[in-house]
Every structure is written in structure tokens, then in C-alpha cells.
Coordinates of C-alpha atoms in Angstrom, one line a residue:
M1 CA 23.2 111.0 -32.4
L2 CA 25.3 108.2 -30.9
E3 CA 25.1 107.2 -27.2
P4 CA 28.1 108.4 -25.1
G5 CA 29.0 104.8 -24.3
T6 CA 29.0 103.8 -28.0
T7 CA 31.1 106.8 -28.9
A8 CA 33.5 105.9 -26.1
I9 CA 33.9 102.3 -27.4
I10 CA 34.7 103.5 -30.9
L11 CA 37.1 106.2 -29.7
S12 CA 38.9 103.8 -27.4
G13 CA 39.5 101.4 -30.2
T14 CA 40.7 104.3 -32.4
A15 CA 43.1 105.4 -29.7
V16 CA 44.5 101.9 -29.4
G17 CA 44.9 101.6 -33.2
T18 CA 46.6 105.0 -33.4
L19 CA 49.1 104.1 -30.6
F20 CA 50.0 100.7 -32.1
L21 CA 50.3 102.3 -35.6
I22 CA 52.8 104.8 -34.4
V23 CA 54.9 102.1 -32.7
A24 CA 54.7 99.7 -35.6
L25 CA 55.4 102.3 -38.2
R26 CA 58.5 103.6 -36.4
A27 CA 59.8 100.0 -36.3
S28 CA 59.1 99.6 -40.0
V29 CA 61.0 102.8 -40.8
R30 CA 63.9 101.8 -38.8
A31 CA 64.0 98.4 -40.5
G32 CA 63.9 100.0 -43.9
D33 CA 60.5 98.7 -44.9
W34 CA 59.0 102.1 -45.7
N35 CA 60.1 102.8 -49.3
T36 CA 58.9 104.5 -52.4
T37 CA 56.4 101.7 -53.1
A38 CA 54.9 102.2 -49.7
V39 CA 54.6 105.9 -50.2
F40 CA 53.1 105.5 -53.7
I41 CA 50.4 103.0 -52.6
F42 CA 49.5 104.9 -49.4
A43 CA 49.3 108.3 -51.3
L44 CA 47.2 106.7 -54.1
G45 CA 44.7 105.2 -51.7
W46 CA 44.1 108.6 -50.1
L47 CA 44.2 110.5 -53.4
M48 CA 41.1 108.6 -54.5
N49 CA 39.2 109.0 -51.2
I50 CA 39.9 112.7 -50.4
P51 CA 36.7 113.9 -52.2
V52 CA 34.5 111.8 -49.9
L53 CA 36.5 112.8 -46.9
A54 CA 35.9 116.5 -47.8
I55 CA 32.2 115.9 -48.0
V56 CA 32.2 114.3 -44.5
W57 CA 34.1 117.2 -42.8
S58 CA 32.2 119.9 -44.7
G59 CA 28.9 118.5 -43.5
N60 CA 27.3 118.8 -47.0
A61 CA 26.4 116.0 -49.4
S62 CA 24.4 115.3 -52.5
F63 CA 23.3 111.7 -52.9
V64 CA 20.6 109.4 -54.2
T65 CA 19.5 106.0 -52.9
G66 CA 21.0 103.2 -54.8
P67 CA 19.3 100.0 -56.0
F68 CA 20.4 98.1 -52.9
G69 CA 19.5 100.8 -50.4
N70 CA 22.9 102.5 -50.2
K71 CA 23.4 106.2 -50.5
I72 CA 25.3 107.1 -53.7
L73 CA 27.2 110.3 -53.7
L74 CA 26.5 112.5 -56.7
E75 CA 29.1 115.3 -56.6
P76 CA 32.0 116.1 -54.2
V77 CA 31.7 119.4 -52.4
A78 CA 34.5 121.8 -53.2
N79 CA 36.8 122.5 -50.3
P80 CA 40.0 124.5 -50.7
Y81 CA 41.8 122.7 -47.9
F82 CA 41.1 119.2 -49.2
T83 CA 41.7 120.3 -52.8
A84 CA 45.2 121.5 -51.7
L85 CA 45.7 118.2 -49.9
R86 CA 44.7 116.3 -53.0
W87 CA 47.2 118.3 -55.1
A88 CA 49.8 117.6 -52.4
L89 CA 49.2 113.8 -52.8
V90 CA 49.5 114.2 -56.6
A91 CA 52.9 115.8 -56.1
V92 CA 54.0 113.0 -53.8
I93 CA 52.9 110.4 -56.3
L94 CA 54.7 112.2 -59.2
L95 CA 57.9 112.5 -57.0
T96 CA 57.7 108.8 -56.1
V97 CA 57.3 107.8 -59.8
T98 CA 60.2 110.1 -60.8
L99 CA 62.5 108.6 -58.1
S100 CA 61.5 105.1 -59.1
F101 CA 62.2 105.8 -62.8
L102 CA 65.6 107.2 -61.9
R103 CA 66.3 104.2 -59.7
G104 CA 65.4 101.9 -62.5
A105 CA 67.6 103.8 -65.0
T106 CA 70.6 103.6 -62.8
G107 CA 70.0 100.1 -61.5
G108 CA 70.7 98.2 -64.7
R109 CA 68.4 96.0 -66.7
R110 CA 65.0 95.1 -65.1
R111 CA 63.1 91.9 -65.8
V112 CA 59.7 92.2 -67.4
R113 CA 56.9 92.0 -65.0
H114 CA 54.3 89.9 -66.8
V115 CA 51.5 90.7 -64.4
T116 CA 51.7 94.4 -65.4
I117 CA 51.6 93.4 -69.1
V118 CA 48.5 91.3 -68.7
A119 CA 46.8 94.0 -66.6
L120 CA 47.5 96.6 -69.3
L121 CA 46.2 94.3 -72.0
L122 CA 42.9 93.9 -70.1
H123 CA 42.7 97.6 -69.6
I124 CA 43.2 98.1 -73.3
V125 CA 40.5 95.6 -74.2
I126 CA 38.0 97.4 -71.9
T127 CA 38.9 100.7 -73.5
F128 CA 38.5 99.3 -77.0
S129 CA 35.2 97.7 -76.1
T130 CA 34.0 101.1 -74.7
G131 CA 34.8 102.7 -78.0
L132 CA 33.0 100.0 -80.0
N133 CA 29.9 100.6 -78.0
N134 CA 29.9 104.3 -78.5
G135 CA 31.2 105.1 -75.0
Q136 CA 33.8 107.6 -73.9
M137 CA 37.1 105.7 -74.6
F138 CA 39.4 108.1 -72.8
S139 CA 38.8 109.8 -69.5
A140 CA 40.9 111.1 -66.6
T141 CA 40.4 108.1 -64.4
Q142 CA 40.8 105.6 -67.3
M143 CA 44.1 107.2 -68.4
S144 CA 45.3 107.5 -64.8
L145 CA 44.8 103.8 -64.3
A146 CA 47.0 103.0 -67.4
V147 CA 49.7 105.3 -65.9
V148 CA 49.8 103.7 -62.5
L149 CA 49.7 100.2 -64.0
A150 CA 52.8 101.1 -66.1
V151 CA 54.5 102.6 -63.0
C152 CA 54.4 99.2 -61.4
I153 CA 57.2 98.2 -63.8
V154 CA 59.7 100.3 -62.0
L155 CA 58.5 100.4 -58.4
P156 CA 60.4 98.3 -55.9
V157 CA 58.7 95.0 -54.9
G158 CA 58.3 93.3 -51.5
R159 CA 57.2 94.3 -48.1
G160 CA 56.8 98.0 -49.0
A161 CA 53.7 97.1 -51.1
H162 CA 52.1 95.4 -48.1
L163 CA 53.1 98.2 -45.7
G164 CA 51.7 101.1 -47.9
A165 CA 48.3 99.3 -48.3
G166 CA 48.2 98.4 -44.7
V167 CA 49.0 101.9 -43.4
F168 CA 46.3 103.3 -45.7
G169 CA 43.7 100.8 -44.3
I170 CA 44.6 101.6 -40.7
T171 CA 44.5 105.4 -41.2
L172 CA 41.2 105.0 -43.0
A173 CA 39.9 103.1 -40.0
I174 CA 41.3 105.7 -37.5
L175 CA 39.7 108.7 -39.4
S176 CA 36.4 106.8 -39.6
G177 CA 36.5 106.3 -35.9
L178 CA 37.1 110.0 -35.3
A179 CA 34.2 110.8 -37.6
A180 CA 31.9 109.0 -35.1
A181 CA 32.6 111.7 -32.6
V182 CA 33.1 114.7 -35.0
R183 CA 30.5 114.0 -37.7
P184 CA 28.2 111.3 -36.2
A185 CA 25.3 112.4 -38.4
W186 CA 27.3 111.3 -41.4
A187 CA 29.3 108.4 -40.0
V188 CA 26.3 106.6 -38.6
V189 CA 23.4 105.4 -40.7
P190 CA 20.1 103.9 -39.3
C191 CA 19.7 100.1 -39.8
R192 CA 17.9 98.9 -42.8
A193 CA 15.2 96.2 -42.7
D194 CA 17.6 93.6 -44.1
K195 CA 20.8 94.4 -42.2
C196 CA 22.3 96.1 -39.1
G197 CA 25.6 96.5 -37.4
P198 CA 26.5 94.9 -34.0
L199 CA 26.0 98.3 -32.2
G200 CA 22.5 98.9 -33.6
F201 CA 23.4 101.0 -36.6
L202 CA 25.3 100.9 -40.0
F203 CA 28.7 102.6 -39.9
R204 CA 30.2 104.3 -43.0
G205 CA 32.9 106.4 -41.3
V206 CA 34.4 108.8 -43.8
L207 CA 33.3 106.9 -47.0
G208 CA 30.0 107.0 -48.9
H209 CA 28.3 104.0 -47.4
E210 CA 28.9 101.0 -45.1
N211 CA 29.8 98.6 -48.0
A212 CA 32.5 101.0 -49.3
L213 CA 34.2 101.3 -45.9
G214 CA 33.8 97.6 -45.0
I215 CA 35.1 96.4 -48.4
T216 CA 38.0 98.8 -48.5
L217 CA 39.1 97.8 -45.0
S218 CA 38.7 94.1 -45.8
V219 CA 41.0 94.2 -48.8
A220 CA 43.5 96.1 -46.6
L221 CA 43.5 93.6 -43.8
P222 CA 46.0 91.0 -45.2
Y223 CA 48.4 93.8 -45.9
V224 CA 48.2 95.0 -42.3
Y225 CA 49.1 91.6 -41.1
L226 CA 51.9 91.0 -43.7
G227 CA 53.4 94.5 -43.8
F228 CA 54.2 95.0 -40.2
R229 CA 56.6 93.1 -38.0
G230 CA 56.3 92.0 -34.4
K231 CA 53.2 91.7 -32.1
A232 CA 51.8 95.0 -33.2
R233 CA 50.5 93.5 -36.4
F234 CA 48.1 91.2 -34.5
V235 CA 46.6 94.1 -32.6
L236 CA 46.3 96.3 -35.8
S237 CA 44.8 93.4 -37.7
L238 CA 42.1 92.9 -35.0
Y239 CA 41.4 96.6 -35.0
V240 CA 40.8 96.8 -38.7
A241 CA 38.7 93.6 -38.6
G242 CA 36.6 95.1 -35.7
M243 CA 36.0 98.2 -37.7
V244 CA 34.8 96.0 -40.6
V245 CA 32.3 94.2 -38.3
L246 CA 31.1 97.6 -37.0
T247 CA 30.1 98.7 -40.6
G248 CA 27.4 96.0 -40.8
S249 CA 28.4 95.2 -44.4
R250 CA 27.6 91.5 -44.8
T251 CA 29.9 91.0 -47.8
A252 CA 32.8 92.6 -46.0
V253 CA 32.2 90.7 -42.8
I254 CA 32.2 87.3 -44.6
A255 CA 35.4 88.2 -46.4
V256 CA 37.2 89.4 -43.3
A257 CA 36.1 86.3 -41.4
V258 CA 37.5 84.0 -44.0
T259 CA 40.7 86.1 -44.2
L260 CA 41.2 86.2 -40.4
L261 CA 40.7 82.5 -40.2
A262 CA 43.2 81.9 -43.0
L263 CA 45.7 84.2 -41.3
A264 CA 45.2 82.5 -37.9
I265 CA 45.6 79.0 -39.2
L266 CA 48.2 79.5 -42.0
R267 CA 50.3 82.3 -40.4
P268 CA 52.0 83.5 -43.6
R269 CA 55.2 85.5 -43.3
V270 CA 56.8 87.7 -46.0
D271 CA 60.3 86.6 -45.2
T272 CA 59.7 82.9 -44.4
P273 CA 58.8 80.1 -46.9
A274 CA 55.7 78.2 -45.9
D275 CA 55.2 74.4 -45.3
W276 CA 53.5 72.5 -48.1
W277 CA 50.3 71.9 -46.2
R278 CA 49.7 75.6 -45.5
I279 CA 50.0 76.3 -49.2
R280 CA 47.6 73.5 -50.1
V281 CA 45.0 74.8 -47.6
A282 CA 45.4 78.3 -49.0
W283 CA 44.9 76.9 -52.5
V284 CA 41.6 75.2 -51.3
V285 CA 40.3 78.4 -49.8
A286 CA 41.1 80.6 -52.8
V287 CA 39.8 78.1 -55.4
A288 CA 36.6 77.6 -53.4
G289 CA 36.0 81.3 -53.5
L290 CA 36.7 81.5 -57.3
V291 CA 34.3 78.6 -58.0
I292 CA 31.5 80.1 -55.8
G293 CA 32.0 83.5 -57.5
F294 CA 31.7 82.1 -61.0
V295 CA 28.9 79.6 -60.3
L296 CA 26.6 81.6 -58.0
P297 CA 25.2 84.1 -60.5
M298 CA 24.3 81.1 -62.8
M299 CA 22.7 79.0 -60.1
S300 CA 20.5 81.6 -58.4
S301 CA 16.9 81.9 -59.6
D302 CA 15.0 84.1 -57.1
S303 CA 15.0 87.6 -58.6
H304 CA 14.9 89.1 -55.1
G305 CA 17.8 87.0 -53.8
Y306 CA 21.0 88.6 -52.5
T307 CA 19.3 92.0 -52.1
G308 CA 18.2 92.1 -55.7
R309 CA 21.5 91.0 -57.2
V310 CA 20.0 87.9 -58.8
Y311 CA 17.8 90.1 -61.0
L312 CA 20.8 92.2 -61.9
W313 CA 22.8 89.1 -62.8
A314 CA 20.0 87.7 -64.9
A315 CA 19.7 91.0 -66.8
T316 CA 23.4 91.0 -67.3
Y317 CA 23.5 87.5 -68.7
K318 CA 20.7 88.4 -71.1
K319 CA 22.5 91.5 -72.3
M320 CA 25.9 89.7 -72.7
D321 CA 24.5 87.4 -75.4
S322 CA 24.9 90.3 -77.9
A323 CA 28.6 90.8 -77.2
P324 CA 30.1 87.6 -75.8
F325 CA 33.8 88.1 -76.7
L326 CA 34.5 91.8 -76.1
G327 CA 31.7 92.9 -73.8
F328 CA 30.4 96.5 -73.5
G329 CA 33.3 98.4 -72.0
R330 CA 33.3 101.0 -69.2
G331 CA 30.1 102.6 -67.9
A332 CA 27.8 100.5 -70.0
L333 CA 25.5 99.8 -67.1
S334 CA 24.0 103.3 -67.5
G335 CA 22.2 101.9 -70.6
F336 CA 20.3 99.5 -68.4
S337 CA 17.9 102.1 -67.2
Q338 CA 15.2 100.8 -69.5
Q339 CA 15.4 97.5 -67.6
H340 CA 14.5 99.2 -64.3
L341 CA 18.1 99.2 -63.1
N342 CA 19.6 102.3 -61.5
P343 CA 21.8 104.0 -64.1
L344 CA 24.2 105.1 -61.3
M345 CA 25.1 101.5 -60.5
Y346 CA 28.9 101.1 -60.7
S347 CA 29.1 97.3 -61.4
V348 CA 27.0 94.1 -61.7
H349 CA 28.1 93.2 -58.1
N350 CA 30.2 90.2 -59.0
Q351 CA 33.8 90.5 -59.9
F352 CA 33.9 87.7 -62.5
L353 CA 30.6 88.6 -64.2
D354 CA 31.6 92.2 -64.2
M355 CA 34.7 91.3 -66.2
R356 CA 32.7 89.4 -68.7
F357 CA 30.2 92.3 -69.1
A358 CA 33.0 94.9 -69.5
A359 CA 35.4 92.9 -71.7
G360 CA 33.7 89.6 -72.7
W361 CA 35.3 86.2 -72.5
I362 CA 38.6 87.8 -73.6
G363 CA 38.6 90.0 -70.6
F364 CA 37.5 87.3 -68.2
F365 CA 40.4 85.0 -69.2
L366 CA 42.8 87.9 -69.0
F367 CA 41.6 88.6 -65.5
L368 CA 42.2 85.0 -64.6
G369 CA 45.6 85.4 -66.2
I370 CA 46.4 88.3 -63.8
L371 CA 45.6 86.1 -60.8
A372 CA 47.5 83.1 -62.3
V373 CA 50.6 85.2 -63.0
M374 CA 50.5 86.7 -59.5
I375 CA 50.5 83.3 -58.0
R376 CA 53.1 81.8 -60.4
N377 CA 55.6 84.7 -60.0
S378 CA 55.4 84.6 -56.3
G379 CA 57.4 81.4 -56.2
R380 CA 57.1 78.7 -53.6
G381 CA 58.7 80.9 -51.0
Q382 CA 56.0 83.6 -51.3
R383 CA 53.1 81.4 -52.6
L384 CA 51.3 81.4 -49.3
V385 CA 51.6 85.2 -48.9
M386 CA 50.2 85.7 -52.4
L387 CA 47.3 83.4 -51.9
T388 CA 46.4 85.0 -48.6
V389 CA 46.4 88.4 -50.2
L390 CA 44.0 87.2 -52.8
I391 CA 41.5 85.6 -50.4
A392 CA 39.8 88.8 -49.4
P393 CA 39.2 90.2 -53.0
I394 CA 38.1 86.8 -54.2
Y395 CA 35.4 86.4 -51.5
I396 CA 34.3 90.0 -51.8
G397 CA 34.1 89.4 -55.6
I398 CA 31.3 86.9 -55.1
T399 CA 28.7 89.7 -54.4
E400 CA 30.7 92.9 -55.2
R401 CA 33.5 94.1 -57.5
P402 CA 36.5 95.1 -55.5
W403 CA 39.0 95.5 -58.4
S404 CA 38.3 97.6 -61.5
L405 CA 40.6 97.3 -64.5
A406 CA 38.6 100.0 -66.3
E407 CA 39.4 103.1 -64.3
L408 CA 41.1 104.4 -61.1
D409 CA 39.0 104.1 -58.0
G410 CA 39.1 104.0 -54.2
M411 CA 40.3 100.3 -54.1
T412 CA 43.0 100.4 -56.9
F413 CA 45.6 100.6 -54.1
S414 CA 44.9 97.0 -53.2
L415 CA 45.2 95.8 -56.8
L416 CA 48.6 97.5 -57.2
A417 CA 49.8 96.2 -53.9
A418 CA 49.0 92.7 -55.0
M419 CA 50.8 93.2 -58.3
L420 CA 53.9 94.5 -56.5
C421 CA 54.1 91.6 -54.1
A422 CA 53.5 89.1 -56.9
V423 CA 57.0 89.2 -58.3
E424 CA 59.7 86.7 -57.4
A425 CA 61.9 87.5 -54.5
S426 CA 65.0 87.3 -56.8
E427 CA 64.1 90.8 -58.0
E428 CA 64.8 92.1 -54.5
K429 CA 68.1 90.4 -53.9
G430 CA 70.9 92.7 -53.3
P431 CA 74.6 91.9 -52.9
P432 CA 75.2 88.7 -51.0
S433 CA 75.5 89.2 -47.3
T434 CA 78.8 88.2 -45.6
V435 CA 79.5 86.1 -42.6
C436 CA 82.6 86.9 -40.7
S437 CA 84.6 84.8 -38.3
T438 CA 87.9 85.5 -36.5
R439 CA 90.8 83.1 -36.8
R440 CA 93.9 83.2 -34.5
G441 CA 96.7 85.0 -36.3
E442 CA 94.7 85.7 -39.5
G443 CA 92.3 88.5 -38.5
A444 CA 88.7 88.5 -39.7
V445 CA 87.7 86.2 -42.5
C446 CA 84.5 87.0 -44.4
T447 CA 82.7 84.7 -46.8
A448 CA 79.6 85.3 -48.9
S449 CA 76.4 83.8 -47.6
T450 CA 75.8 82.3 -51.1
G451 CA 78.6 79.8 -50.4
S452 CA 81.4 81.4 -52.4
P453 CA 84.5 79.2 -52.1
S454 CA 86.9 82.1 -52.0
P455 CA 87.0 84.0 -48.6
T456 CA 88.0 87.6 -48.4
R457 CA 90.4 88.7 -45.7
I458 CA 89.9 92.1 -44.1

């Protein structure tokens, strides 16, 4: 049971976060930022996390201790209210997709979004590799990911992608804070021998374990800062960052520290091109994370290092020698049980090594291609924004796997948000705005802001 003072601290932060969310969200709706993309990403984020939320509020759970000391949920508890809510979210997503397709059909020709094509290719490679290795090629989560990736072709791009992911992250933090008072036996976990949170416990909120909550909030943090306007975004960003620190997840804390430092120094803005030096600094931070993530599994030798991850990485490298180009597909880690690895492990705990294991060198370079196309398509005007969005998943990817291209999961929302803010701003340009001036004896004269030489008299 939590101490009353500790509960009061968590609930006070939750109250402040809720108040500022209401104020900021109202301003975003008035500004027209809340659109179909925002609804789609927000609903998708909660759709994939409703089962765990149902377990928390039901008070029942079935879990097993994972290889790194985390509690892994086995089966969600059936709850009619949360089942109804999940179907409601499915209906919202289908309605959003339908409206987006109708909008695309009536809006004329659309340019091809290459980042979606590359992501679908990687997904197909993983599915093909799964079949080659006698795995289940088609599943509900696998086919669902293919559908939502394809939907990105017609969804509007821009600030709405940031806003939807940001609102999901804040509401996840708020509900986790409430769980500290309503379901403290679930939300709070005793400290482990190797890690502990700042308040003397590990905090998992409404998710399965502290790493899940910390990593999900970490990838949502840059979207909180970029999606909202005004001073509220600073308070909301600090609130989400504080909840990450509360979890005690070391990977998430490192990622959020790097992301916060980058946001504070570089100050990216969705609607403002950045100075060249800011873009170069962001490049250095992002590339440094990529290099560390790629090299660290190869340079580590202590089998107990990084909470046993080094042993997992070494076993993965040894296994990959038999399928270097196409990998082993989705769910292949379950075949590692004979090597004393937990068969319930979801990944090899390194984003780049995980891609090589699932889809070989082909998948690895396709994943790098996704990142490259995201950055290239952002253009100079949005280059800093895109690099800032990628910092969190890159640094999380050093010791975890935030993005899956094999199936739909609880962090797919951040991948889709990155893809939908990676397209050049020219896609979002509407009719040129007009600037009007009044001339004596001539009435109002309006000219297009694009510099059209022929004024229009009204």
C-alpha cells in the first residue's frame, strides 16, 4: 500500500496534467489541429492497451516472471465493459479510415508516400520469413498491421499526427496516476535488487510492467511537445517526463533525458523552419544513438551485462548465422527455449538486432530505409521536427524494441505518427492565402500570398 503522502504527490501531478490537457486540447480543437489522423492514432493507441487496462481495473491477472525480472501477462481477463469499449474504438477507427478514403477519393490525385511502401515491404519480408521457418504467416495482429500501414496512404499529414500520439500519451499517464489511488496493489511494484524508482518502488500504472509504461510514455513525449501550441505543452511535457522517471525504467529514463535535453536546446516547431545548427546538432544526437545501438551488442562480452541482455544478444548472433539474409520471421524467439531463454520473450531487446533476427540483412536495411525516407521526406523545413521525433525510439532501441514491423502492438501508434509527420509539407498546402489592403477609391484589393502578379478586386 502506498503512503498517503506519496499518493497525494502522484494525484497532484495527475490533476495538473488533466487540467492542462483540457485547456490545451480545447485550444487545439479551436485551431483545427484535431483531425481524422489525430482520432485514428489516439484510438489505435488505446485499442491495443484496453486488455491490460481491463486487467488492472478487474483486479485479476495471470502472469509469469520474465527473463529480466518483469511480470509478463499471459491472458487478458474478459470484462464486458472493456470489451464494449474496445469494439467502440474499432468502430471509431473504421469510421476514420472510411472518411479518409472518401476524402482521398474526392481530393484528386495523391502523391505516393514512399515511407509507407518501404514499411509494407519490410512487413511482407517478415511475413515471408515466418512462413519459410514454419511459423504462422497470417494472424489477426499481423494482418491488422498491414491494414493500418496501408491506411497511412490516405490519412492527412501534419500536426494531427503529433497531437493524436501526444494525447494518447498524456491520457495514459493520467489513468496510470489514478491507478495509484484506485488499484495501488497493481500499479506499484516492489523494487528489484538492480533497480528502483525515485519514490522507493517501481511504477507500472495501467500497463503490464514498469518498462512498458516508461517506454510508451517516452516515445509519446516528443509528440506532446510538438502537437500542442502555447505554454501548456511545456507543462504537459514535464508531466509525462515525470511519470517516466516515476516508473524506474532505466531505458525509458535515459531516452526521456536525451529527448528532453534535445527539446530544450533545439526547440523544434512544427510550423517554423529551424536554423542549420539546430539541425546539425539533432543529426549528431540521432546518429550517435544509431551507432551505439548497432555496435553495443557486438562489443559486449559479459554474459550477465545489461540485465542478461548480452547473453541474449550472443545467442541471437549465433542463431542468425543460419539465416543471414531473410531471418526467422515473427515469433521465432519461442524456439530458443532449448538455449535457456524464456519462450515468452517478445524480442531480443535491441531494435536493430531484432530486425536482423526477424528479417535478416534485407529487413535491417529496409528498416534503415524507413528512417532515411522519413528524414528525407520531411524537407529542410521539418527536418528538425523529424529528427527530434526519432531520438526517443532510437535510444530506446539500444536495449529494447519500441517498433515492431511484424504485428500490431501497444507502441504502433508512435510508428504511425512518425510516418504521418514524415511527409513533405507541400502535401498539406491548401489554396494560397490572400493578403488584403484598402486603397482610396478602389475598395479592397487582395493578392495571393504566393506572389501572384494579378490582384483580385472585391
